[in-house]
PDB file of N, CA and C in Angstrom:
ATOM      1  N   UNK A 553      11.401  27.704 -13.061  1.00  0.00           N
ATOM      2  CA  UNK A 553      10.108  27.121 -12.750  1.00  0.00           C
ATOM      3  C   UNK A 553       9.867  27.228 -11.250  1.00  0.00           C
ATOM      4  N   UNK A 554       8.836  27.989 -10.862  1.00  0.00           N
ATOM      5  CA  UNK A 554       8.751  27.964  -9.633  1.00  0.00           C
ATOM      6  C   UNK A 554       7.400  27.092  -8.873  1.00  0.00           C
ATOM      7  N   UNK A 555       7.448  27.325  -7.515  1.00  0.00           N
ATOM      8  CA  UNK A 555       6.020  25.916  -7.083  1.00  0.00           C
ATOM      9  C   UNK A 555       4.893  26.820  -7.190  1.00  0.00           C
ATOM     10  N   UNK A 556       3.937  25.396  -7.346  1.00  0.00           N
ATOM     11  CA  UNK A 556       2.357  25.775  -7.452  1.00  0.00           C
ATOM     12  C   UNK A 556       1.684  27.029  -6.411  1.00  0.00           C
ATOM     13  N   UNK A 557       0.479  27.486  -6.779  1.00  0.00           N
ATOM     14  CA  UNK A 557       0.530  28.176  -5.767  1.00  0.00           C
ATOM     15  C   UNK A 557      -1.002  27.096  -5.257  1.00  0.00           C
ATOM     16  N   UNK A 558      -0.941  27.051  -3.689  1.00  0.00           N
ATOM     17  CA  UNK A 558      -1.589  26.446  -3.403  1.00  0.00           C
ATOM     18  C   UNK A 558      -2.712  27.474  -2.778  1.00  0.00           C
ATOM     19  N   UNK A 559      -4.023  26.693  -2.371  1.00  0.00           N
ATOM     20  CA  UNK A 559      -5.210  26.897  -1.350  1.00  0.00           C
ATOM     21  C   UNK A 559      -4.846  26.296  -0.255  1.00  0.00           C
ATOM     22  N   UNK A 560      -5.152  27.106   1.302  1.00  0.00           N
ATOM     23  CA  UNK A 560      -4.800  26.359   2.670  1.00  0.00           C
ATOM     24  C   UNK A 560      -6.222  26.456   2.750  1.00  0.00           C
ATOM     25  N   UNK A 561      -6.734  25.630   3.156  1.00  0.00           N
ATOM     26  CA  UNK A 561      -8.192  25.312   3.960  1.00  0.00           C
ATOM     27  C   UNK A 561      -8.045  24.615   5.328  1.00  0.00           C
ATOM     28  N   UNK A 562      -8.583  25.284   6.072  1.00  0.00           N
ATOM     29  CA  UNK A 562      -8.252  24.495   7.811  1.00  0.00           C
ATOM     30  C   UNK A 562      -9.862  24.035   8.074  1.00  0.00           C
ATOM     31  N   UNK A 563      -9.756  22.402   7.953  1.00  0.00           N
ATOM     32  CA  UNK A 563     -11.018  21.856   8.972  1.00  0.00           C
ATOM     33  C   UNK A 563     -10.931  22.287   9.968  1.00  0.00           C
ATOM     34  N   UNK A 564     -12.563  22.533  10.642  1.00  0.00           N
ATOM     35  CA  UNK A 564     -13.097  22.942  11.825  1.00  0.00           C
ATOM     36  C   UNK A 564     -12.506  22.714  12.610  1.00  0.00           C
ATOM     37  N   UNK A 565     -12.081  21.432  12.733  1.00  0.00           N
ATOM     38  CA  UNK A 565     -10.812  20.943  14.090  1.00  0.00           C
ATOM     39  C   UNK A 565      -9.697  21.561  14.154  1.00  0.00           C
ATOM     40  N   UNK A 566      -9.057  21.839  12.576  1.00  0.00           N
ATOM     41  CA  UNK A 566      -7.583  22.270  12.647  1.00  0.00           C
ATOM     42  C   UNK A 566      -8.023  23.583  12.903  1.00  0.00           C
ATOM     43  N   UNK A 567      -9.059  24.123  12.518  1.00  0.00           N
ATOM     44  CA  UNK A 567      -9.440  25.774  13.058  1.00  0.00           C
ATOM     45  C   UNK A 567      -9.162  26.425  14.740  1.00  0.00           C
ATOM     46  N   UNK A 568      -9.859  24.867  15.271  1.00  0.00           N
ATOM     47  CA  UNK A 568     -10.185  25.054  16.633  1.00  0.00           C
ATOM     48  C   UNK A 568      -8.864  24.477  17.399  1.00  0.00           C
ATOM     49  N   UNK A 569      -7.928  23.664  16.629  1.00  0.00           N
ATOM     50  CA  UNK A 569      -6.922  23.744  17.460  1.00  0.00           C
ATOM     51  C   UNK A 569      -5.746  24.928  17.264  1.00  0.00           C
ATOM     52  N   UNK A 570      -5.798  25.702  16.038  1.00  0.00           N
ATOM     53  CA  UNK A 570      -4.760  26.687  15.906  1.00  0.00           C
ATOM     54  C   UNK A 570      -5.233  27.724  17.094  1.00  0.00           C
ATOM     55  N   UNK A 571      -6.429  28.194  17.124  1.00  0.00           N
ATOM     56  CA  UNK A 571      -7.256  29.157  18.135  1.00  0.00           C
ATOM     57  C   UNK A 571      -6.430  28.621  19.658  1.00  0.00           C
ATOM     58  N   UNK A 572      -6.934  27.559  19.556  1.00  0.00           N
ATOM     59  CA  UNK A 572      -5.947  27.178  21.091  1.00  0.00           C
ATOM     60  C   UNK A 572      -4.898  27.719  21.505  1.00  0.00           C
ATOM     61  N   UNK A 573      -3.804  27.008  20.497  1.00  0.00           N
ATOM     62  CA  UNK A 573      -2.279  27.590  20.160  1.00  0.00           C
ATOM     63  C   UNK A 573      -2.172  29.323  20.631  1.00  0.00           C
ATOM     64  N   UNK A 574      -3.083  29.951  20.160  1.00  0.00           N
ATOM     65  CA  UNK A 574      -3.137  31.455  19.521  1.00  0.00           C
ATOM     66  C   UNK A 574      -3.548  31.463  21.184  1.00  0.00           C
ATOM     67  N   UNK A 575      -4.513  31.002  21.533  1.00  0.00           N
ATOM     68  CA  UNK A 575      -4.869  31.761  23.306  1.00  0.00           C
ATOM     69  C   UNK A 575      -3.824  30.946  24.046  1.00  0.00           C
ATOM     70  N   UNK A 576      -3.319  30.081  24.144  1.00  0.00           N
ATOM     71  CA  UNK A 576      -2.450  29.685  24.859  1.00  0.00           C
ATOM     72  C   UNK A 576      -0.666  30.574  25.176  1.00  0.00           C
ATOM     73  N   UNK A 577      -0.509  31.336  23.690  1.00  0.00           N
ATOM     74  CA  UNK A 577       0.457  32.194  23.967  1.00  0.00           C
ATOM     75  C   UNK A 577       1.761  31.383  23.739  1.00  0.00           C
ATOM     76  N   UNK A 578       1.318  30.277  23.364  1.00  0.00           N
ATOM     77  CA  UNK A 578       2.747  29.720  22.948  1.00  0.00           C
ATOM     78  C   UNK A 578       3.306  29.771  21.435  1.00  0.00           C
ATOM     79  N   UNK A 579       4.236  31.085  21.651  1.00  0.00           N
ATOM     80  CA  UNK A 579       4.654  31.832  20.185  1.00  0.00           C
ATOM     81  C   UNK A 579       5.645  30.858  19.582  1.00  0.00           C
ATOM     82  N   UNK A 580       6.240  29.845  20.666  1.00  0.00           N
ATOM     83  CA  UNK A 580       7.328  28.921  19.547  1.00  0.00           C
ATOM     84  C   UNK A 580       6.574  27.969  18.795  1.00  0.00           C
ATOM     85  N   UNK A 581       5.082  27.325  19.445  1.00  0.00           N
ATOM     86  CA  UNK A 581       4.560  26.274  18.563  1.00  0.00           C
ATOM     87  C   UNK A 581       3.939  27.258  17.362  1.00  0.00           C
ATOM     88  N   UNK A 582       3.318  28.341  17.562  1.00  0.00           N
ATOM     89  CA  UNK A 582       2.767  29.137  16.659  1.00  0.00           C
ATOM     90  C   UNK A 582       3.884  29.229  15.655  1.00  0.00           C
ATOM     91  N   UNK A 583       5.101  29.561  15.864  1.00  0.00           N
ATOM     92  CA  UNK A 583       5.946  29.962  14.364  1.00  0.00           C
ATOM     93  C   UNK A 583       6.575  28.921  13.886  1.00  0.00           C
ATOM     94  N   UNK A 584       5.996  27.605  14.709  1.00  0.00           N
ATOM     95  CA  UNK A 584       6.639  26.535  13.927  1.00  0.00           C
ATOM     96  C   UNK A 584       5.605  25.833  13.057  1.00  0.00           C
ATOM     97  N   UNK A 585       4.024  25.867  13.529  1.00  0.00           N
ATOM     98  CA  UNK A 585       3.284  25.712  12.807  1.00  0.00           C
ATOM     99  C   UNK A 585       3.280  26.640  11.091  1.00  0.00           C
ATOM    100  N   UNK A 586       3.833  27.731  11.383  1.00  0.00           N
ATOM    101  CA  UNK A 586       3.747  28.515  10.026  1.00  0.00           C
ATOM    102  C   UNK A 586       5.106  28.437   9.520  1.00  0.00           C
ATOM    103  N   UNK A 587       5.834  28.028  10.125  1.00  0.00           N
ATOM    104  CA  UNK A 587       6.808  27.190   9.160  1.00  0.00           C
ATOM    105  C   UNK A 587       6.633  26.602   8.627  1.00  0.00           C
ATOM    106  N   UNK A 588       6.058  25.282   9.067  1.00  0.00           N
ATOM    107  CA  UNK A 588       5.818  24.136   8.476  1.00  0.00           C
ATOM    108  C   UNK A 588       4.944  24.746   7.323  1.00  0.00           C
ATOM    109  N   UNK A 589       3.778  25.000   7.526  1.00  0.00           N
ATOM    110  CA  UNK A 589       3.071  25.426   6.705  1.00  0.00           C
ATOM    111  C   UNK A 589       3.364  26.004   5.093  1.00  0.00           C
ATOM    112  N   UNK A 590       4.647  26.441   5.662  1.00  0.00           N
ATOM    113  CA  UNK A 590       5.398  27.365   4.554  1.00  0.00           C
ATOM    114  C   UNK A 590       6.072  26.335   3.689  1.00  0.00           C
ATOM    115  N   UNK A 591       6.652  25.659   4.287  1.00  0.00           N
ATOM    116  CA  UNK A 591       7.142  24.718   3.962  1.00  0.00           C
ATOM    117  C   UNK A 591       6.393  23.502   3.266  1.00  0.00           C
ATOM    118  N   UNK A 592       5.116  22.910   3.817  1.00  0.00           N
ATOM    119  CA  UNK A 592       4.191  22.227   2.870  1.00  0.00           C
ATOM    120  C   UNK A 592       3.991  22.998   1.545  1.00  0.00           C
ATOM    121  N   UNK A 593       3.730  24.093   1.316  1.00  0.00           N
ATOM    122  CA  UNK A 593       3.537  25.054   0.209  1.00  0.00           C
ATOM    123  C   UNK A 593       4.566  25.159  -0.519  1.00  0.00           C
ATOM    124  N   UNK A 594       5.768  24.766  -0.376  1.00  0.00           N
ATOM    125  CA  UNK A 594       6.790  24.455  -1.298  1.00  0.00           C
ATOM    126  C   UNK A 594       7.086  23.195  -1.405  1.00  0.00           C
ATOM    127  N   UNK A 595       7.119  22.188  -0.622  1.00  0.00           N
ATOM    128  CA  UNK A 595       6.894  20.727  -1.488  1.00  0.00           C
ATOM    129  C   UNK A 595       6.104  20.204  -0.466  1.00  0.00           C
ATOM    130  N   UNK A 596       4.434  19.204  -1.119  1.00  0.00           N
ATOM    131  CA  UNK A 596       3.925  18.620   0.362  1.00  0.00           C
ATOM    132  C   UNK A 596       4.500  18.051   0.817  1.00  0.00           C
ATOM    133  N   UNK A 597       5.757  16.925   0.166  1.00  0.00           N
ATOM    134  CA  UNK A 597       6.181  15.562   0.299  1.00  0.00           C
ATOM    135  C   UNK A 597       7.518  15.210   1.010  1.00  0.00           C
ATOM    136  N   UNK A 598       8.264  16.704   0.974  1.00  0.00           N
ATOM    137  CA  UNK A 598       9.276  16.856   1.998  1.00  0.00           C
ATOM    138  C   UNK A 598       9.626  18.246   2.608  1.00  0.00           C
ATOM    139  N   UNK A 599      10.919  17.941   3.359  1.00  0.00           N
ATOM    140  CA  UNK A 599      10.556  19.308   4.187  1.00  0.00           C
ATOM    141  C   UNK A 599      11.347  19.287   5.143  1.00  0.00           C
ATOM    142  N   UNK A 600      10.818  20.100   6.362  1.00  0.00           N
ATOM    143  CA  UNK A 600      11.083  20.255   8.170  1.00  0.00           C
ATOM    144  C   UNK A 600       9.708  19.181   8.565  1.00  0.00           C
ATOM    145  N   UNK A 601      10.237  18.639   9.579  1.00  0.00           N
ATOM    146  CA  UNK A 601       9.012  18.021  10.331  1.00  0.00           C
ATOM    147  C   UNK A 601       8.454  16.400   9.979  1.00  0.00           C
ATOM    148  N   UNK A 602       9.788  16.172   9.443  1.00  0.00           N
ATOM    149  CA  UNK A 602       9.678  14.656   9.020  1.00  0.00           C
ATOM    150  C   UNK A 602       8.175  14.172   8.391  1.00  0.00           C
ATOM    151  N   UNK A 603       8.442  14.577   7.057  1.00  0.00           N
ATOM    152  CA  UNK A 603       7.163  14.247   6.699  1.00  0.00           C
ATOM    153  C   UNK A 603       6.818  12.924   6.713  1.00  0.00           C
ATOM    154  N   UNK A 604       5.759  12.675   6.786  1.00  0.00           N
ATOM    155  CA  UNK A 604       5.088  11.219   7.061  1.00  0.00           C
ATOM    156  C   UNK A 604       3.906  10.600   6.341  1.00  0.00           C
ATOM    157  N   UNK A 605       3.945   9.825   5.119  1.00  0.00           N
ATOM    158  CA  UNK A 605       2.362   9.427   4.234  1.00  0.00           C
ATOM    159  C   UNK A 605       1.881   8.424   5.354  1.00  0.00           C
ATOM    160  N   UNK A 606       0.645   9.179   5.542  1.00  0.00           N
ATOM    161  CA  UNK A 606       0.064   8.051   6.420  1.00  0.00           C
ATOM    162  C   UNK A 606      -0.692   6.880   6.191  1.00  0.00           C
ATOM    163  N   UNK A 607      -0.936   6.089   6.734  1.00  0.00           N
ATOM    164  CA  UNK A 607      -1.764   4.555   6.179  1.00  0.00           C
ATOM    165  C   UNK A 607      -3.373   4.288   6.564  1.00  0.00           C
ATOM    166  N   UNK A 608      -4.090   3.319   6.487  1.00  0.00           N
ATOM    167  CA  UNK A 608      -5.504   3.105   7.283  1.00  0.00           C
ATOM    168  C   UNK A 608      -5.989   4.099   7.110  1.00  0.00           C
ATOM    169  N   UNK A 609      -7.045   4.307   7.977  1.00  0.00           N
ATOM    170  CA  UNK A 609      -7.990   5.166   8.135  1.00  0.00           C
ATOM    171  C   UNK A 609      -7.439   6.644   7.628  1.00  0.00           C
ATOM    172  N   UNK A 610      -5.682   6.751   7.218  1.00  0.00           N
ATOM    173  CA  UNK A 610      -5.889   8.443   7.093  1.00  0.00           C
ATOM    174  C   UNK A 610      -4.355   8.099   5.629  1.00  0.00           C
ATOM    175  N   UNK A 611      -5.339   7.129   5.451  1.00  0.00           N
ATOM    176  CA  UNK A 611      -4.103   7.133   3.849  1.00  0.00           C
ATOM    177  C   UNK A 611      -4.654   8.156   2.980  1.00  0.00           C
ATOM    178  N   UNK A 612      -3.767   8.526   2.350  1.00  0.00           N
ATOM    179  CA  UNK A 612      -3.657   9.982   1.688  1.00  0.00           C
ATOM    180  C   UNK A 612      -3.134  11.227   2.639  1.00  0.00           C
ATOM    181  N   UNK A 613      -3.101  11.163   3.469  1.00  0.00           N
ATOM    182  CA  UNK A 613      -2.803  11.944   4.229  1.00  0.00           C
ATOM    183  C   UNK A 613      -1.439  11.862   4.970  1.00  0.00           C
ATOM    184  N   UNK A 614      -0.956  13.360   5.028  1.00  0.00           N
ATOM    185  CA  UNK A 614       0.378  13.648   5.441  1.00  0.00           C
ATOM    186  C   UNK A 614       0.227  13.946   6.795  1.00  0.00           C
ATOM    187  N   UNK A 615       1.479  13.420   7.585  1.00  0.00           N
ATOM    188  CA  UNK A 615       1.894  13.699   9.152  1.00  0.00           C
ATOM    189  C   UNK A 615       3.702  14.771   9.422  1.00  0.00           C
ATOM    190  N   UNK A 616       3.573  15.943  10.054  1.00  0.00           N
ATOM    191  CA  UNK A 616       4.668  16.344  10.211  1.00  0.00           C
ATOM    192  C   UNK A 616       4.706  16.629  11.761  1.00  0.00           C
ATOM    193  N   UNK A 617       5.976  16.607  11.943  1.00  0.00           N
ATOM    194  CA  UNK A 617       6.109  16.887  13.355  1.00  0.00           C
ATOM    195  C   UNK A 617       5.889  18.531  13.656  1.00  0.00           C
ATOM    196  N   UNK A 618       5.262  19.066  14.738  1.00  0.00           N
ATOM    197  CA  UNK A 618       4.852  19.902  15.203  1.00  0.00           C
ATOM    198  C   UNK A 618       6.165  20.307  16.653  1.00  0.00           C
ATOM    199  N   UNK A 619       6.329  19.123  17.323  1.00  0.00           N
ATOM    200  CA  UNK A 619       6.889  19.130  18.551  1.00  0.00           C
ATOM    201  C   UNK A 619       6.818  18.033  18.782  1.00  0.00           C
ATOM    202  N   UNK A 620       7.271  17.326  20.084  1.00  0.00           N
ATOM    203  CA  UNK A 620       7.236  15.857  19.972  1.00  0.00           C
ATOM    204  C   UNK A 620       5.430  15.218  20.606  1.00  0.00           C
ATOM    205  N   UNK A 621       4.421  16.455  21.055  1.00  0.00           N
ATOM    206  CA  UNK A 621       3.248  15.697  21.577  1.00  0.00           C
ATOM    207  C   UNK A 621       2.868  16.000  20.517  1.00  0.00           C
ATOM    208  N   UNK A 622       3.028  16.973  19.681  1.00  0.00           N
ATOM    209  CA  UNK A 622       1.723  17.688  18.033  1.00  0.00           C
ATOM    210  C   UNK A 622       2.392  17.299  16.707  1.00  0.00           C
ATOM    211  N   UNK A 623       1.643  17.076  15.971  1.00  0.00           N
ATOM    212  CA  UNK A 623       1.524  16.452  14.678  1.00  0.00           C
ATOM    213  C   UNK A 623       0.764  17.602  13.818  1.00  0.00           C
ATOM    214  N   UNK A 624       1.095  17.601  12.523  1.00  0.00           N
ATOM    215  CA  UNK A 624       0.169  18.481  11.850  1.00  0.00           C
ATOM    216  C   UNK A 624      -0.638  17.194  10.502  1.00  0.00           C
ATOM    217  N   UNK A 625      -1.628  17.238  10.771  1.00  0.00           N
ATOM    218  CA  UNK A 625      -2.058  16.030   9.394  1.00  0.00           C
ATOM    219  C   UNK A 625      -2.860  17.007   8.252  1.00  0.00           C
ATOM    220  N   UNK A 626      -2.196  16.714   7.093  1.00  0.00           N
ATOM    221  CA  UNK A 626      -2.556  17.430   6.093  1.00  0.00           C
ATOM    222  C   UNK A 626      -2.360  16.513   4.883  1.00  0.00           C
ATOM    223  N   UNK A 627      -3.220  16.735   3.809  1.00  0.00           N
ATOM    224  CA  UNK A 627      -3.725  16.602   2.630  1.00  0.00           C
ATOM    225  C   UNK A 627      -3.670  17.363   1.089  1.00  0.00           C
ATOM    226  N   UNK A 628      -2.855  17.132  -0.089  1.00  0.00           N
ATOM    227  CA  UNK A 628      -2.939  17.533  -0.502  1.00  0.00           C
ATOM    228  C   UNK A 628      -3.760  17.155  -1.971  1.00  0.00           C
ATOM    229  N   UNK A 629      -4.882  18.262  -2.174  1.00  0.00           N
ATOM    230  CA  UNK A 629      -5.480  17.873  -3.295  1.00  0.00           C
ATOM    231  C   UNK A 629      -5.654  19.446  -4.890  1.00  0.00           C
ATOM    232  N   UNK A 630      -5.070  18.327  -5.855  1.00  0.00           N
ATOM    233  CA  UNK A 630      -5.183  19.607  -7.034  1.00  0.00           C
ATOM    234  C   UNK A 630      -3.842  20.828  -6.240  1.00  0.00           C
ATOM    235  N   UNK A 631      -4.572  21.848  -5.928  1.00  0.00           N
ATOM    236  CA  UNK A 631      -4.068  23.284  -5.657  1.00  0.00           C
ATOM    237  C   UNK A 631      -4.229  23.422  -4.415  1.00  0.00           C
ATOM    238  N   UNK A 632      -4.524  22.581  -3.626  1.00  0.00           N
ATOM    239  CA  UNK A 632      -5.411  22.707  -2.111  1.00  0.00           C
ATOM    240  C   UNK A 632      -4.370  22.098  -1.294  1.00  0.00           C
ATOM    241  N   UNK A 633      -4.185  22.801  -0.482  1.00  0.00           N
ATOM    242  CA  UNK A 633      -3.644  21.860   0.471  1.00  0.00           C
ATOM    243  C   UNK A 633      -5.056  21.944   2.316  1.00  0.00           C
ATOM    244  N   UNK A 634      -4.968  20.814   2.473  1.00  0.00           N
ATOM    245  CA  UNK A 634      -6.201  20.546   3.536  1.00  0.00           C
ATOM    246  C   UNK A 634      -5.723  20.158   4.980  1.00  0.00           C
ATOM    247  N   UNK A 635      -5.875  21.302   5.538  1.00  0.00           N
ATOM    248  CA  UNK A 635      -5.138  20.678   7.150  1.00  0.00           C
ATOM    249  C   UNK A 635      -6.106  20.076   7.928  1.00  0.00           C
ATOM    250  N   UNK A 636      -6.214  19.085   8.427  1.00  0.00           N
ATOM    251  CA  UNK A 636      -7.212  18.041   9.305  1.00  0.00           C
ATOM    252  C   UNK A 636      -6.925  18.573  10.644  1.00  0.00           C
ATOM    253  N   UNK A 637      -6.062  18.371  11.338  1.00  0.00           N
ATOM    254  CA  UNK A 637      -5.348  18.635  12.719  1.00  0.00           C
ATOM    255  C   UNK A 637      -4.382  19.418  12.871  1.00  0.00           C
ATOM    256  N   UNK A 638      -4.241  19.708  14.163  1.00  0.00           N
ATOM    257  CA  UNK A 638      -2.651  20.387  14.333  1.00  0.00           C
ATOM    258  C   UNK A 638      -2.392  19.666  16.140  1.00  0.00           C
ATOM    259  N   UNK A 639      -3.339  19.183  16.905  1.00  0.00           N
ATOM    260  CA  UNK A 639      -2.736  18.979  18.306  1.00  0.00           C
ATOM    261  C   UNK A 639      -2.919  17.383  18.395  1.00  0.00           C
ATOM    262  N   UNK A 640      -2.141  17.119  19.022  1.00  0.00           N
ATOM    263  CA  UNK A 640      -1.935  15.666  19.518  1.00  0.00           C
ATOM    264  C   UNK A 640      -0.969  14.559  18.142  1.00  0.00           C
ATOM    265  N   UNK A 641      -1.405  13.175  18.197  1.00  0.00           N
ATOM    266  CA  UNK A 641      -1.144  12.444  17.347  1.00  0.00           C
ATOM    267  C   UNK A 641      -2.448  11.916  16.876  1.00  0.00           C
ATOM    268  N   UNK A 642      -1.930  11.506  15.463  1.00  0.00           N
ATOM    269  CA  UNK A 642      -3.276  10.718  14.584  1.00  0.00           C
ATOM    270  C   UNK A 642      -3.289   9.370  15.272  1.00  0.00           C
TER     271      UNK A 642
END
């Protein structure tokens, strides 16, 4: 039995902060972001990056570590997985 196959959808924000990443030239946060990534796509709920269910305003929503200033917050719905952010903390 192998995992679902999911949908990545990046909100406008998480769009506009990967673009950053990408002009900034920093290739270690870049291949750790698509780690992770890789890694949400095989289980949302654990992993690399200390996964995190978040509470309040962003319950339903998952927190992984990026690095110690970036966070990645993501969502998973059905087949979808939904990235909100990728820079800073929630």
């Amino acid at each position: 039995m192998g995992y679902p196959e999911y949908k990545i959808e990046f909100s406008d924000n998480a769009a506009d902060d990967l673009r950053y990443f990408l002009k900034s030239g920093q290739l270690g946060l870049i291949k750790k972001i698509k780690n992770l990534i890789d890694s949400i796509t095989e289980n949302p709920a654990s992993g690399i990056g200390k996964p995190e269910l978040l509470k309040h305003n962003l319950a339903g929503y998952y927190s992984r570590r990026i690095d110690r200033e970036h966070r990645i917050i993501y969502k998973v719905d059905q087949q979808t997985i939904r990235i909100l952010s990728l820079r800073g903390h929630y």
